Short mmCIF file of C-alpha atoms in Angstrom, two decimals:
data_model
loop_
_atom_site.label_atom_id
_atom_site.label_comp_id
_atom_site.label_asym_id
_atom_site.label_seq_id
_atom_site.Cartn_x
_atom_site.Cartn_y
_atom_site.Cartn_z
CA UNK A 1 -30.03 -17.95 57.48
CA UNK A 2 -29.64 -14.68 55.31
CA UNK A 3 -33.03 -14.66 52.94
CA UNK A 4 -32.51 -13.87 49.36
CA UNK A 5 -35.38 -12.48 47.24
CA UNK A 6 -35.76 -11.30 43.75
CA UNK A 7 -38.19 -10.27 41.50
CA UNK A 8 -40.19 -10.29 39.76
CA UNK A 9 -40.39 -13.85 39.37
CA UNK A 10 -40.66 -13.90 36.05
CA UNK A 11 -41.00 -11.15 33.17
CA UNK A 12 -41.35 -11.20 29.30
CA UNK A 13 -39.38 -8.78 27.17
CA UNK A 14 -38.35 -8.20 23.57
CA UNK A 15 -34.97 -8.35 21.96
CA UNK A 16 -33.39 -5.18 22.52
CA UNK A 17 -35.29 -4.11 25.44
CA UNK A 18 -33.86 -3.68 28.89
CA UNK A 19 -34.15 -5.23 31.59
CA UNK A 20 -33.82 -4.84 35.48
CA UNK A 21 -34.04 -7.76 38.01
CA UNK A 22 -33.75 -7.23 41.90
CA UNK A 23 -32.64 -9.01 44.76
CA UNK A 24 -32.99 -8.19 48.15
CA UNK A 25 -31.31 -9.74 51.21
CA UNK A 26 -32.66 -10.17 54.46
CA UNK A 27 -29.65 -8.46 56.04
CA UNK A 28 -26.70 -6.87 54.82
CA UNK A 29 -24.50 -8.58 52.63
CA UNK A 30 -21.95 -5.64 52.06
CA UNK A 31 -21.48 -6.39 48.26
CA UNK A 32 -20.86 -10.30 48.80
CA UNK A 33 -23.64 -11.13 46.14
CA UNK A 34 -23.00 -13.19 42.99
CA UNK A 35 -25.30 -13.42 39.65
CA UNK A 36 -26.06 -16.57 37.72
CA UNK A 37 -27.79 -17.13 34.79
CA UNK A 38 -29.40 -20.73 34.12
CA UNK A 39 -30.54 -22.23 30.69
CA UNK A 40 -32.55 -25.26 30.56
CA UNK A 41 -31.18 -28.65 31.16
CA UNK A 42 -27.71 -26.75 31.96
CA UNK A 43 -25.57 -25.67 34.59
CA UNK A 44 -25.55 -22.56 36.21
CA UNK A 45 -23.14 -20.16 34.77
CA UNK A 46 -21.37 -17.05 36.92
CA UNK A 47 -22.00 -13.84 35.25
CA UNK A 48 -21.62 -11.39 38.28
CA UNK A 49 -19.66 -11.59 41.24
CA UNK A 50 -18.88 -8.91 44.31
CA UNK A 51 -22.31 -7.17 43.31
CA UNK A 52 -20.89 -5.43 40.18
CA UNK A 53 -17.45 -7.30 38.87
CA UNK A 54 -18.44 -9.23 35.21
CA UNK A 55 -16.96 -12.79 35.15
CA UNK A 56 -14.49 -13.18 32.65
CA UNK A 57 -16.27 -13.55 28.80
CA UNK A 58 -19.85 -12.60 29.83
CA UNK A 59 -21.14 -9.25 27.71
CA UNK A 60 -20.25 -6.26 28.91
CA UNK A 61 -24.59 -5.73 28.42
CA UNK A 62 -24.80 -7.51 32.03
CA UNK A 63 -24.14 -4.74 34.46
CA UNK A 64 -24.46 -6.15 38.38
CA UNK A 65 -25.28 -2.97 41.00
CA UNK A 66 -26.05 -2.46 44.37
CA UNK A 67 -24.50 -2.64 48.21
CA UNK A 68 -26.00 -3.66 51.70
CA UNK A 69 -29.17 -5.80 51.27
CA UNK A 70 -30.57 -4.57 47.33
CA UNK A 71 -28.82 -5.30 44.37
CA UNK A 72 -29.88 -5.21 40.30
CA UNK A 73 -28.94 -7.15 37.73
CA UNK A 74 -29.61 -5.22 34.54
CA UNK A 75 -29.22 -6.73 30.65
CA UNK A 76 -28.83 -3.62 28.24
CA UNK A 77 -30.30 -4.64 24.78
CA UNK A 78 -31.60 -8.14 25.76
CA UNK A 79 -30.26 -10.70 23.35
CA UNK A 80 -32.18 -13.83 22.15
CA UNK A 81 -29.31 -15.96 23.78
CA UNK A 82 -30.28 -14.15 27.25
CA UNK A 83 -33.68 -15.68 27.61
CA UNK A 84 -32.70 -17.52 30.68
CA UNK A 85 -33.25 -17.84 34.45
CA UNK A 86 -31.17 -15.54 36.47
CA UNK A 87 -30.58 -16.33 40.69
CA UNK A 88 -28.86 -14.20 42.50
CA UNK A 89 -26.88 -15.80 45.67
CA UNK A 90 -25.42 -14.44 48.61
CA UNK A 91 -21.34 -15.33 49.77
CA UNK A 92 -21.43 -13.37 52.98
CA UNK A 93 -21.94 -16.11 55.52
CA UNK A 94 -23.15 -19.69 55.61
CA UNK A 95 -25.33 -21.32 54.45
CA UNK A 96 -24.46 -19.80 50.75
CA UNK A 97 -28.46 -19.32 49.82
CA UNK A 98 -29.61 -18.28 46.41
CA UNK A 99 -32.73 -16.34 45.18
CA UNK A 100 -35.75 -17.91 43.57
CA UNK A 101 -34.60 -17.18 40.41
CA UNK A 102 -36.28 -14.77 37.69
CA UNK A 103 -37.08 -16.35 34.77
CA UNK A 104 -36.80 -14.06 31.36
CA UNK A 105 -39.46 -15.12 28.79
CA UNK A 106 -39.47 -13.95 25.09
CA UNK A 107 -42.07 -11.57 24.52
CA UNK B 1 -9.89 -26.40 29.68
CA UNK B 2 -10.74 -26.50 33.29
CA UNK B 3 -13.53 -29.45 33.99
CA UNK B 4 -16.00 -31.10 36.16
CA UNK B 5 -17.77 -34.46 35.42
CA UNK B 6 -20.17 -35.57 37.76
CA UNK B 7 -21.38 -39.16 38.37
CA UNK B 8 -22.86 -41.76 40.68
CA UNK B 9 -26.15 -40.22 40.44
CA UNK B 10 -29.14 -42.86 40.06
CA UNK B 11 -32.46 -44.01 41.61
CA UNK B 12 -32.33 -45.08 45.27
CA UNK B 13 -35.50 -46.21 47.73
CA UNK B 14 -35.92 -43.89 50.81
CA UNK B 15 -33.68 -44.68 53.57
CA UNK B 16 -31.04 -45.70 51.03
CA UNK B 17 -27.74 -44.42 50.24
CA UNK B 18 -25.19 -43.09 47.16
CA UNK B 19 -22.29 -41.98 46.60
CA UNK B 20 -21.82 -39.15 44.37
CA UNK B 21 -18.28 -38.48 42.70
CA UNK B 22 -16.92 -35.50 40.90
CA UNK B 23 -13.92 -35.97 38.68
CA UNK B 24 -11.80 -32.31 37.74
CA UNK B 25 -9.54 -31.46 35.29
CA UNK B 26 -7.67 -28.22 34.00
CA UNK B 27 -7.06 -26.75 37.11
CA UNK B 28 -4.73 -26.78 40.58
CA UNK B 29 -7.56 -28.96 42.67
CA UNK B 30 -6.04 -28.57 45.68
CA UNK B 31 -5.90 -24.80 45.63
CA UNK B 32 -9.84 -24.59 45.65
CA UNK B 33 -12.27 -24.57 47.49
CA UNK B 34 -15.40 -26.79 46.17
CA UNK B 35 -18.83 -27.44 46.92
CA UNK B 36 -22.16 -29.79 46.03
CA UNK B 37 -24.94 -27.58 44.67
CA UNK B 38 -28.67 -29.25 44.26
CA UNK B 39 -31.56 -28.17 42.00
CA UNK B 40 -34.65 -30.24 42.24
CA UNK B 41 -36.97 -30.71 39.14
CA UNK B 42 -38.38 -27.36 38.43
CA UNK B 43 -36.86 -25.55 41.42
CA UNK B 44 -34.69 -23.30 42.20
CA UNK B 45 -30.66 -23.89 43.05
CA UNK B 46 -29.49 -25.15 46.98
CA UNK B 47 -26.68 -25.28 48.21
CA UNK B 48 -25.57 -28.55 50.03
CA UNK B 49 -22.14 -28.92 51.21
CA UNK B 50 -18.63 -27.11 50.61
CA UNK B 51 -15.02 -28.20 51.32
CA UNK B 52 -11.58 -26.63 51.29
CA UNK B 53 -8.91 -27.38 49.36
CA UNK B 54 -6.78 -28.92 52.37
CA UNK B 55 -10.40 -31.02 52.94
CA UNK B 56 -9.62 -29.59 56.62
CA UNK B 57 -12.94 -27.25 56.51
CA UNK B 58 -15.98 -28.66 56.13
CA UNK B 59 -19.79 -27.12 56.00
CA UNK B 60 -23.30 -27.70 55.63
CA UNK B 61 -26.82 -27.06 54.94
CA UNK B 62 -28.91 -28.25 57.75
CA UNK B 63 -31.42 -29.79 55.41
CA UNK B 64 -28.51 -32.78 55.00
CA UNK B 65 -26.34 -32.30 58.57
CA UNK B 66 -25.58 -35.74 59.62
CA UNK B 67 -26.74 -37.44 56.73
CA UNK B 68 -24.60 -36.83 53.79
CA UNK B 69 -20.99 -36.63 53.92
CA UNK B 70 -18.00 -34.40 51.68
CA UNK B 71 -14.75 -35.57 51.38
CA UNK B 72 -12.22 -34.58 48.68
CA UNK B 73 -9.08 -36.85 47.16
CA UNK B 74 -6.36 -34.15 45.81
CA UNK B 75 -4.24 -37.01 44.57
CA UNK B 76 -7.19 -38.08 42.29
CA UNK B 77 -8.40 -34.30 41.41
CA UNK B 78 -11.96 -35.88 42.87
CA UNK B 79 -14.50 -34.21 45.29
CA UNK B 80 -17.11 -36.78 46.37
CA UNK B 81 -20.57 -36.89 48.42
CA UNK B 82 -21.47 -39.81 50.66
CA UNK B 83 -25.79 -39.42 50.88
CA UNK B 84 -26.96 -41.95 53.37
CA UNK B 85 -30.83 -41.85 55.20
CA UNK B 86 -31.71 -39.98 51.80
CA UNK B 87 -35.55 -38.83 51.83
CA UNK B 88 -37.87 -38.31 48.83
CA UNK B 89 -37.05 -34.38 49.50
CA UNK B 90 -33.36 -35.07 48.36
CA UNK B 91 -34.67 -36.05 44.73
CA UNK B 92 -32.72 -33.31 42.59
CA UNK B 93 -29.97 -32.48 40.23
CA UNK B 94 -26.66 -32.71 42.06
CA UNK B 95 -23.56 -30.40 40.82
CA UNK B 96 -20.47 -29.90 41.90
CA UNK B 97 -19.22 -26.33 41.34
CA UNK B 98 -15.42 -24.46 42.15
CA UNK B 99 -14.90 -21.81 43.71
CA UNK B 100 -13.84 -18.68 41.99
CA UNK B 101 -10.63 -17.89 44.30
CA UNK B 102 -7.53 -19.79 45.27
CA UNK B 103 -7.31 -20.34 48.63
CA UNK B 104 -10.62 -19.12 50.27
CA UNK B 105 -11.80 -20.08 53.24
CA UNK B 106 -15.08 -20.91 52.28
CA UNK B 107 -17.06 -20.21 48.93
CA UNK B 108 -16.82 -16.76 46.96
CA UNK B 109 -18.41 -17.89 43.71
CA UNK B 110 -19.12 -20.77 42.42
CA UNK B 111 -17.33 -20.44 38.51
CA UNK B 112 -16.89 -23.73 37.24
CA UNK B 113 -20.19 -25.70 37.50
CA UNK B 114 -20.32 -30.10 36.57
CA UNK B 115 -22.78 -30.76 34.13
CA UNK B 116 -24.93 -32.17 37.17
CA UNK B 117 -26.06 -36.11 38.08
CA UNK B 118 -29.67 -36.73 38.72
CA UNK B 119 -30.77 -38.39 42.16
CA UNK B 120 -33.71 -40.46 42.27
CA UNK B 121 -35.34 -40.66 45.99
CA UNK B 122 -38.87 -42.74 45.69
CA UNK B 123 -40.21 -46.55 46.50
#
């Protein structure tokens, strides 16, 4: 099974700041990595897919980057509706696994 | 307005079994590709099971291999999960989730999520 691994686990920032999260596989994944972000008590919601392409109605301040087995997930000017957990999950083979998460606190 | 609703979730003793169904709306069913996605109570996000649209390709995560069973119903628009020998470790938020692209083999991205049904696993 292809590992995924991101971090930090967990990070606090301000409104306005930016903000980097990582994922690494454990092999390469050519760019077949998607990007979630997960609010409490809800669904996960695509934000990222193919490494770098934004789903349709997510801010243009998500950015997805990255080829092989390391990929970022950057938020320019962190909003307060982007405190969040973010997983990142791999489409390149089966079974489909997913990151840890990353959990964005408010500072 | 493409939807999922999840249900059939509920509180089971170990060894026992459910069957989860998801109901889906707005969209061509039978041109996608769907799949069960777990989360259990402060954890992070599994994946469990995926099906074509044609219901002719079928995977799984070894955690549930010969335990829980996906099946689809295009006439009904319904994806469904058959959980039998379930274990205390299968206690978790079950969604059911689309796949981005028409078509596909096997899952892409996973754009349309349920709003998830919780399984209980304890005696």
């Amino acid at each position: 099974d292809i590992q995924m691994t991101q971090s930090p686990s967990s990070l606090s920032a301000s409104v306005g700041d930016r903000v980097t999260i990582t994922c690494r596989a454990s092999q390469s994944i050519i760019s077949f990595l998607n990007w979630y972000q997960q609010k409490p008590s809800k669904a996960p919601k695509l934000l990222i897919y193919a490494a770098s392409t934004l789903q349709s109605g997510v801010p243009s301040r998500f950015t997805g980057g990255g080829s092989g087995t390391d990929f970022t997930l950057t938020i320019n000017s962190l909003q307060p509706e982007d405190f969040a957990t973010y997983y990142c999950q791999q489409s390149y083979t089966s079974p489909w696994t997913f990151g840890q998460g990353t959990e964005v606190e408010i500072k | 307005e493409v939807q999922l609703l999840e249900s059939g979730g509920g509180w089971v003793q170990p060894g026992g079994s459910l069957r989860l169904s998801c109901a889906a709306s707005g969209f061509t069913f039978s041109s996608y590709a769907m799949s069960w996605v777990r989360q259990a109570p402060g954890k992070g996000v599994e994946w469990v099971s995926a099906v074509s649209g044609t219901g002719n390709s079928i995977d799984y995560a070894d955690s549930v291999k010969g335990r829980f069973t996906i099946s689809r119903d295009n006439s009904k628009s319904t994806l469904y999960l058959q959980m039998n020998s379930l274990r205390a470790e299968d206690s978790a938020v079950y969604y059911c989730a689309k796949d981005r692209v028409r078509y596909s083999s096997g899952p892409d991205a996973f754009d349309i999520w349920g709003q998830g049904t919780m399984v209980t696993v304890s005696s």
